[in-house]
Coordinates of C-alpha atoms and ligand atoms in Angstrom, one line a residue:
M1 CA 12.6 23.7 -1.7
S2 CA 10.4 26.7 -2.3
Q3 CA 7.0 26.1 -3.9
S4 CA 4.5 28.6 -5.2
S5 CA 1.3 28.0 -3.2
G6 CA -2.4 27.8 -3.7
P7 CA -4.4 24.8 -5.0
A8 CA -4.0 25.8 -8.7
A9 CA -0.2 26.0 -8.4
L10 CA 0.0 22.7 -6.5
M11 CA -2.2 21.0 -9.1
Q12 CA 0.1 22.2 -11.8
Q13 CA 3.2 21.0 -10.0
A14 CA 1.6 17.7 -9.3
E15 CA 0.6 17.2 -12.9
D16 CA 4.2 18.1 -14.0
I17 CA 5.6 15.4 -11.7
M18 CA 3.2 12.8 -13.0
A19 CA 4.0 13.7 -16.6
L20 CA 7.8 13.4 -15.8
N21 CA 7.3 9.9 -14.4
D22 CA 4.8 8.7 -17.1
R23 CA 6.2 5.9 -19.3
G24 CA 3.2 5.8 -21.7
A25 CA 1.1 2.9 -20.4
Y26 CA 2.3 3.0 -16.8
T27 CA 4.0 5.4 -14.4
V28 CA 7.1 4.8 -12.3
P29 CA 7.0 5.9 -8.6
T30 CA 10.1 8.1 -9.1
H31 CA 13.0 8.3 -11.5
G32 CA 16.1 6.4 -10.3
L33 CA 15.0 4.8 -7.0
Y34 CA 12.0 3.0 -8.4
P35 CA 12.2 2.6 -12.2
F36 CA 9.4 0.0 -12.8
Q37 CA 5.6 -0.2 -12.2
W38 CA 4.5 -0.8 -8.6
N39 CA 1.1 -2.3 -7.9
W40 CA -0.5 0.0 -5.3
D41 CA 1.4 3.0 -6.5
S42 CA -0.3 2.6 -9.9
C43 CA -3.8 2.2 -8.5
L44 CA -3.4 5.4 -6.4
V45 CA -1.7 7.2 -9.2
A46 CA -4.7 6.5 -11.5
L47 CA -6.8 8.6 -9.0
G48 CA -4.6 11.6 -9.7
Q49 CA -4.5 11.0 -13.5
R50 CA -8.3 11.0 -13.7
H51 CA -8.3 14.7 -13.0
S52 CA -6.6 15.5 -16.3
N53 CA -7.0 12.4 -18.4
E54 CA -9.6 9.6 -17.7
P55 CA -8.5 7.2 -20.5
R56 CA -4.9 7.4 -19.2
A57 CA -6.1 6.6 -15.6
W58 CA -7.9 3.5 -16.9
L59 CA -4.8 2.5 -18.9
E60 CA -2.7 2.6 -15.8
L61 CA -4.9 -0.1 -14.2
Q62 CA -5.3 -2.1 -17.4
T63 CA -1.5 -2.3 -17.8
L64 CA -1.1 -3.6 -14.2
F65 CA -3.8 -6.2 -14.6
E66 CA -2.3 -7.5 -17.9
H67 CA 0.4 -9.0 -15.7
Q68 CA -1.9 -10.8 -13.4
W69 CA -0.7 -14.4 -12.7
D70 CA -2.7 -17.4 -13.8
D71 CA -3.5 -18.2 -10.2
G72 CA -5.0 -14.7 -9.8
M73 CA -2.2 -12.9 -8.0
V74 CA -1.4 -9.4 -9.1
P75 CA 2.4 -8.9 -8.6
H76 CA 4.0 -6.1 -6.6
I77 CA 6.3 -5.0 -9.3
V78 CA 6.2 -5.3 -13.1
F79 CA 9.7 -5.0 -14.7
H80 CA 8.6 -3.6 -18.0
E81 CA 12.0 -2.4 -19.2
P82 CA 15.5 -3.6 -18.0
D83 CA 17.1 -1.1 -15.5
D84 CA 20.2 -1.8 -13.5
G85 CA 19.5 0.9 -11.0
Y86 CA 17.3 -1.3 -8.9
F87 CA 17.9 -4.3 -6.6
P88 CA 16.6 -7.0 -6.4
G89 CA 15.8 -7.1 -10.2
P90 CA 14.2 -9.8 -12.3
D91 CA 17.1 -12.2 -12.2
V92 CA 16.9 -12.4 -8.4
W93 CA 13.1 -13.0 -8.4
A94 CA 13.3 -15.5 -11.4
T95 CA 9.5 -15.9 -11.6
G96 CA 9.8 -17.2 -15.2
R97 CA 7.4 -14.7 -16.8
A98 CA 7.9 -13.3 -20.3
I99 CA 7.7 -9.8 -19.0
P100 CA 9.3 -10.3 -15.6
T101 CA 7.4 -9.6 -12.3
T102 CA 8.1 -10.1 -8.7
G103 CA 6.5 -13.2 -7.0
I104 CA 4.7 -11.4 -4.2
T105 CA 1.8 -9.0 -4.1
Q106 CA 0.9 -5.6 -2.5
P107 CA -2.1 -3.9 -0.8
P108 CA -5.1 -4.4 -3.0
V109 CA -6.3 -0.8 -3.4
A110 CA -7.4 -1.6 -7.0
G111 CA -11.1 -2.2 -6.1
F112 CA -11.2 1.0 -4.1
A113 CA -9.6 3.0 -6.9
I114 CA -11.9 1.5 -9.6
R115 CA -15.0 2.5 -7.7
R116 CA -13.8 6.1 -7.4
L117 CA -12.9 6.2 -11.1
F118 CA -16.2 4.6 -12.0
D119 CA -18.6 6.6 -9.8
D120 CA -17.1 10.0 -10.6
A121 CA -16.4 9.4 -14.3
I122 CA -17.2 12.1 -16.8
D123 CA -16.9 9.6 -19.7
K124 CA -19.5 7.1 -18.5
T125 CA -19.3 4.9 -21.6
L126 CA -15.5 4.4 -21.2
A127 CA -15.9 3.9 -17.4
K128 CA -18.5 1.1 -18.0
E129 CA -16.3 -0.6 -20.6
C130 CA -13.1 -0.4 -18.5
A131 CA -14.7 -1.4 -15.2
A132 CA -16.5 -4.4 -16.9
Q133 CA -13.1 -5.5 -18.2
L134 CA -11.3 -5.1 -14.9
L135 CA -14.0 -6.4 -12.6
P136 CA -13.5 -10.1 -13.1
M137 CA -9.8 -9.7 -12.7
V138 CA -10.0 -7.9 -9.4
D139 CA -12.6 -10.4 -8.3
R140 CA -10.0 -13.2 -9.1
W141 CA -7.3 -11.4 -7.2
H142 CA -9.6 -11.1 -4.1
Q143 CA -10.4 -14.8 -4.3
W144 CA -6.7 -15.5 -4.6
F145 CA -6.1 -13.8 -1.3
F146 CA -8.6 -15.9 0.6
N147 CA -7.6 -19.1 -1.2
H148 CA -3.8 -18.8 -0.7
R149 CA -3.3 -16.5 2.2
D150 CA -6.1 -17.7 4.5
P151 CA -5.8 -21.5 4.3
E152 CA -7.8 -22.0 7.6
S153 CA -10.6 -19.7 6.4
T154 CA -10.4 -17.2 9.3
G155 CA -11.6 -14.3 7.2
L156 CA -8.3 -12.5 7.3
V157 CA -5.3 -12.9 5.0
A158 CA -1.6 -13.1 5.9
L159 CA 1.4 -11.4 4.4
I160 CA 4.5 -13.6 3.7
H161 CA 7.0 -10.8 3.1
P162 CA 7.1 -7.3 4.6
W163 CA 7.3 -5.8 1.0
E164 CA 3.7 -7.1 0.5
S165 CA 2.5 -4.7 3.2
G166 CA 3.7 -1.7 1.4
R167 CA 5.3 -0.7 4.8
D168 CA 8.6 -2.3 4.2
N169 CA 10.6 -1.7 7.4
S170 CA 7.7 -1.1 9.9
V171 CA 8.5 -1.8 13.5
D172 CA 5.7 -4.4 13.2
W173 CA 8.0 -6.8 11.5
D174 CA 10.9 -6.6 14.0
T175 CA 9.9 -9.5 16.3
P176 CA 8.8 -11.9 13.5
F177 CA 12.0 -11.1 11.6
E178 CA 14.0 -12.6 14.5
R179 CA 13.1 -16.0 13.2
V180 CA 13.9 -15.3 9.6
P181 CA 17.5 -16.6 9.0
V182 CA 20.2 -14.9 7.0
E183 CA 22.5 -17.8 6.4
G184 CA 23.2 -18.8 2.8
I185 CA 21.9 -15.7 1.0
T186 CA 23.7 -14.8 -2.2
P187 CA 26.0 -11.8 -1.7
Y188 CA 24.4 -8.6 -3.1
V189 CA 24.9 -4.9 -3.6
R190 CA 22.0 -2.5 -2.6
R191 CA 21.1 0.1 -5.2
D192 CA 18.6 2.1 -3.1
L193 CA 21.5 3.7 -1.2
Q194 CA 22.8 5.3 -4.4
H195 CA 19.5 7.2 -4.7
A196 CA 18.5 8.0 -1.1
D197 CA 20.1 8.8 2.3
A198 CA 21.0 5.5 4.2
D199 CA 19.5 7.0 7.4
H200 CA 16.2 7.2 5.7
R201 CA 16.2 3.6 4.4
P202 CA 15.9 0.1 5.9
T203 CA 19.0 -1.4 7.5
K204 CA 21.3 -4.2 6.2
A205 CA 20.0 -6.6 8.8
Q206 CA 16.5 -6.1 7.4
Y207 CA 17.6 -6.3 3.8
D208 CA 19.3 -9.6 4.4
R209 CA 16.0 -11.0 5.7
Y210 CA 14.0 -9.6 2.8
L211 CA 16.4 -11.4 0.5
W212 CA 16.3 -14.7 2.5
L213 CA 12.6 -14.8 2.0
V214 CA 12.8 -14.1 -1.7
E215 CA 15.4 -16.9 -2.2
H216 CA 13.3 -19.2 -0.1
F217 CA 10.1 -18.6 -2.1
R218 CA 12.1 -18.9 -5.3
S219 CA 13.4 -22.3 -4.2
L220 CA 9.7 -23.3 -4.0
N221 CA 9.1 -22.2 -7.6
W222 CA 6.8 -19.4 -6.5
D223 CA 4.1 -22.0 -6.0
N224 CA 1.4 -20.2 -4.1
T225 CA -0.2 -23.4 -2.9
K226 CA 3.0 -23.9 -0.8
L227 CA 4.4 -20.4 0.1
H228 CA 2.1 -19.4 3.0
N229 CA 2.7 -22.5 5.1
A230 CA 6.4 -22.6 4.2
S231 CA 7.0 -19.0 5.3
P232 CA 8.5 -18.3 8.7
F233 CA 6.9 -14.9 8.3
Q234 CA 3.0 -15.0 8.3
I235 CA 1.6 -11.8 9.5
V236 CA -2.0 -10.7 9.6
D237 CA -1.7 -6.9 9.1
P238 CA -4.9 -5.0 10.0
G239 CA -4.2 -2.2 7.6
F240 CA -3.7 -4.5 4.7
N241 CA -6.8 -6.5 5.5
A242 CA -8.9 -3.3 5.8
I243 CA -7.8 -2.3 2.3
L244 CA -8.9 -5.7 1.1
I245 CA -12.2 -5.5 2.9
R246 CA -12.9 -2.0 1.5
S247 CA -11.9 -3.1 -2.0
C248 CA -14.3 -6.1 -1.7
D249 CA -17.1 -3.7 -0.7
D250 CA -16.2 -1.3 -3.5
I251 CA -16.0 -4.0 -6.2
A252 CA -19.4 -5.3 -5.0
H253 CA -20.8 -1.8 -5.6
V254 CA -19.4 -1.6 -9.1
A255 CA -20.6 -5.2 -9.8
D256 CA -24.1 -4.3 -8.8
A257 CA -24.1 -1.3 -11.1
L258 CA -22.9 -3.5 -14.0
G259 CA -25.3 -6.3 -13.3
H260 CA -22.8 -8.9 -12.0
A261 CA -24.8 -10.3 -9.1
D262 CA -22.4 -13.2 -8.5
I263 CA -19.3 -11.0 -8.2
A264 CA -21.2 -8.6 -5.9
E265 CA -22.4 -11.3 -3.7
R266 CA -19.0 -13.0 -3.4
N267 CA -17.2 -9.8 -2.6
R268 CA -19.8 -8.7 0.0
A269 CA -19.4 -12.1 1.7
M270 CA -15.6 -11.8 1.8
A271 CA -15.9 -8.2 3.2
S272 CA -18.4 -9.0 5.9
K273 CA -16.5 -12.1 7.1
G274 CA -13.2 -10.0 7.1
R275 CA -14.8 -7.1 9.0
E276 CA -16.1 -9.5 11.7
A277 CA -12.7 -11.1 12.1
L278 CA -10.9 -7.7 12.2
E279 CA -12.4 -7.2 15.6
L280 CA -10.0 -9.9 16.9
L281 CA -7.1 -7.6 16.1
W282 CA -8.3 -4.8 18.4
H283 CA -5.5 -3.9 20.9
E284 CA -7.2 -2.4 23.9
G285 CA -4.0 -1.1 25.5
N286 CA -2.9 0.8 22.3
G287 CA -6.5 1.9 21.5
Q288 CA -6.0 0.8 17.9
Y289 CA -5.7 -2.5 15.9
A290 CA -2.5 -4.6 15.9
C291 CA -0.8 -7.2 13.7
Y292 CA -1.3 -10.9 14.5
D293 CA 1.6 -13.3 14.1
R294 CA 0.1 -16.5 12.7
V295 CA 3.3 -18.6 13.5
E296 CA 3.6 -17.5 17.2
K297 CA -0.2 -16.9 17.6
T298 CA 0.4 -13.5 19.3
L299 CA -0.9 -10.0 18.9
S300 CA 1.8 -7.4 18.5
D301 CA 2.2 -4.4 20.8
S302 CA 3.7 -2.3 18.0
P303 CA 1.6 1.0 17.7
S304 CA 2.0 1.5 14.0
I305 CA -0.1 3.1 11.3
G306 CA -1.2 -0.4 10.3
G307 CA -3.5 -0.4 13.3
I308 CA -5.1 2.9 12.3
L309 CA -5.7 2.2 8.6
P310 CA -8.7 -0.1 9.4
I311 CA -10.8 3.1 9.5
L312 CA -11.0 2.6 5.7
A313 CA -13.1 -0.5 6.3
E314 CA -16.3 1.1 7.5
L315 CA -15.9 0.2 11.2
P316 CA -18.6 -0.1 13.8
V317 CA -19.2 3.4 15.3
H318 CA -17.5 2.8 18.6
R319 CA -14.3 1.6 16.9
A320 CA -14.3 4.5 14.4
K321 CA -14.6 7.0 17.4
A322 CA -11.7 5.2 19.1
I323 CA -9.5 5.6 16.0
V324 CA -10.5 9.3 15.8
A325 CA -9.4 9.7 19.5
R326 CA -6.1 7.9 18.7
I327 CA -5.3 10.1 15.7
Q328 CA -6.1 13.2 17.9
K329 CA -3.7 11.9 20.5
L330 CA -1.0 11.5 17.8
N331 CA -1.7 15.0 16.7
A332 CA -0.4 16.3 20.0
S333 CA 3.1 14.7 19.3
V334 CA 3.6 15.8 15.7
N335 CA 3.1 18.8 13.4
Y336 CA 2.2 16.7 10.4
L337 CA -0.3 13.9 10.7
V338 CA -0.3 10.9 10.4
P339 CA 3.0 9.4 11.6
S340 CA 3.6 5.8 10.5
H341 CA 4.7 5.0 14.1
D342 CA 3.7 6.5 17.4
P343 CA 6.4 9.1 18.5
E344 CA 5.9 8.0 22.1
D345 CA 7.1 4.5 21.4
S346 CA 10.9 4.0 21.8
E347 CA 11.2 2.5 18.3
F348 CA 10.0 5.7 16.6
D349 CA 12.4 7.1 14.0
G350 CA 11.1 10.2 12.3
K351 CA 13.2 9.9 9.2
R352 CA 13.4 6.2 8.6
Y353 CA 10.8 5.2 6.0
W354 CA 7.9 3.4 7.7
R355 CA 9.2 3.7 11.3
G356 CA 7.8 7.2 11.9
P357 CA 7.5 9.4 8.8
S358 CA 4.2 10.6 7.4
W359 CA 3.1 9.6 3.9
L360 CA 0.5 11.3 1.8
I361 CA -1.0 8.1 0.5
V362 CA -1.6 6.9 4.0
N363 CA -3.2 10.2 4.9
Y364 CA -5.4 9.8 1.8
L365 CA -6.6 6.3 2.8
I366 CA -7.3 7.5 6.3
T367 CA -9.2 10.6 5.3
S368 CA -11.3 8.5 2.9
G369 CA -12.1 6.2 5.8
L370 CA -12.9 9.1 8.1
R371 CA -15.2 10.5 5.6
T372 CA -17.0 7.2 5.2
S373 CA -17.5 7.3 9.0
N374 CA -18.7 10.9 8.8
E375 CA -15.7 12.2 10.7
H376 CA -15.1 15.1 8.4
A377 CA -13.5 17.6 10.8
L378 CA -10.5 15.4 11.4
A379 CA -10.3 14.5 7.7
D380 CA -10.2 18.2 6.9
E381 CA -7.4 18.7 9.4
I382 CA -5.3 15.9 8.0
E383 CA -5.8 17.2 4.4
A384 CA -4.8 20.7 5.5
Q385 CA -1.7 19.5 7.2
S386 CA -0.8 17.4 4.1
L387 CA -1.1 20.3 1.8
S388 CA 0.9 22.6 4.1
L389 CA 3.6 19.9 4.1
I390 CA 3.8 20.0 0.3
E391 CA 3.9 23.7 0.3
T392 CA 6.9 23.8 2.7
S393 CA 8.8 20.7 1.6
G394 CA 7.8 19.7 -1.9
F395 CA 6.6 16.4 -3.4
A396 CA 8.8 14.0 -1.5
E397 CA 8.4 10.3 -0.9
Y398 CA 7.7 10.8 2.8
Y399 CA 8.3 13.4 5.6
D400 CA 9.5 13.7 9.1
P401 CA 6.2 14.2 11.0
I402 CA 7.7 16.6 13.5
T403 CA 10.1 18.8 11.4
G404 CA 8.4 18.3 8.0
E405 CA 11.8 17.5 6.4
P406 CA 11.4 15.8 3.0
C407 CA 12.8 12.3 3.0
G408 CA 13.5 9.4 0.6
G409 CA 13.0 10.0 -3.2
A410 CA 12.0 13.3 -4.7
S411 CA 9.4 14.2 -7.3
F412 CA 7.3 11.3 -6.2
T413 CA 4.3 10.2 -8.3
W414 CA 1.9 9.0 -5.7
T415 CA 2.5 12.0 -3.5
A416 CA 1.6 14.2 -6.5
A417 CA -1.5 12.1 -7.3
M418 CA -2.7 12.5 -3.7
V419 CA -2.2 16.3 -3.9
M420 CA -4.4 16.3 -7.0
E421 CA -7.1 14.4 -5.0
F422 CA -6.8 16.7 -2.0
C423 CA -7.0 19.8 -4.0
Q424 CA -10.0 18.7 -6.0
L425 CA -12.1 17.0 -3.4
P426 CA -15.1 19.0 -2.3
R427 CA -14.5 20.4 1.2
T428 CA -17.2 19.7 3.8
A429 CA -16.4 22.0 6.6
Ligands
LIG1 C1 8.6 1.4 -1.2 C2 7.3 1.5 -0.4 C3 6.2 0.8 -1.1 C4 6.0 1.4 -2.5 C5 7.3 1.4 -3.3 C6 7.3 2.2 -4.5 O1 9.0 0.0 -1.4 O2 7.5 0.9 0.9 O3 5.0 0.9 -0.3 O4 5.0 0.8 -3.2 O5 8.4 1.9 -2.5 O6 6.9 3.6 -4.3

């Protein structure tokens, strides 16, 4: 795909894609493949929307939080309008909500996004009003995580389904997936393969297990007091936890500004306990963090992006330096940072979703963390590579990190939102 270049042209193209996928009060990730509202997509998309329309950005978040469950969970998909083009739809999840949602969650980037919207707002009155409304909701979601996904109070939360991680088919899940059965699942027809190349998507063996877990949780009536312990899949993902820790820090900052000392104190306490516990996930051999399998009680050897994302959580200096060195090492194996899996590992697959491709939202979270740790040179390098990827390959869902080939869905909303952020952020070097 040929693109006219330069930041102004890229901004315009990004805005057009976001407008194309705008459904009024929420945005779909892309037409066809993902026709509903996804949790972390929406929070990151709001960061792009703020550049042209701050009220619309706040509305994106408000719409998502309108569907928060009574127990505090914010679901991973909200099925606003019926659409047969996606599987598994509301009838499979059967969560019993008037406007249907799934029964699992996604990476909690909301707190992080809200702080950015709040701190940089041009309309300060609107920002205060919207942040004050959202703050207790985000706080409840954060508490939900520690109440329901950390029953032994370790300071870190577990995922009970790979879709919660946002990194659906990562190599990280391969070993724990061996104990997820497939017997007894209702026969199904995948819809994703009608919209994207099968070689870029998860396999049937993985889909069967995704479905087994959904049916298992459904049989427990989506009761979050039971799901964690009843799940054969309980994984402590360092990237996911780092996002939660950062969001707790960011919500504490906003709570201070709005005079909510209780929310600030609670979120700071969750963040500092989590940051301390994160150290247990350090994998010396890989020079990065690793997933912990709570059922087997083992640390994974899989060198995935999940172990690099903790840079977002304001790490101790020696750990931040180690992550910088790790990304620099990966830079020698790829043309477009940051690959979702190490190309030197035998499981790397440059085109298959979360098993190798580079994703702009990941690059954005990593550069945000690098900047928090004052590692601006590497952040600049990742941003430059991200924008050159867009100029050569367009606004795809993800990209082969070696060839730059666009993969997955096209005209992708969060890719566009991240381009808006990268084009508008002040450069430091
Ligand atoms: C895929 C991604 C997930 C994302 C969703 C919508 O499932 O793995 O992270 O939220 O698509 O874009």
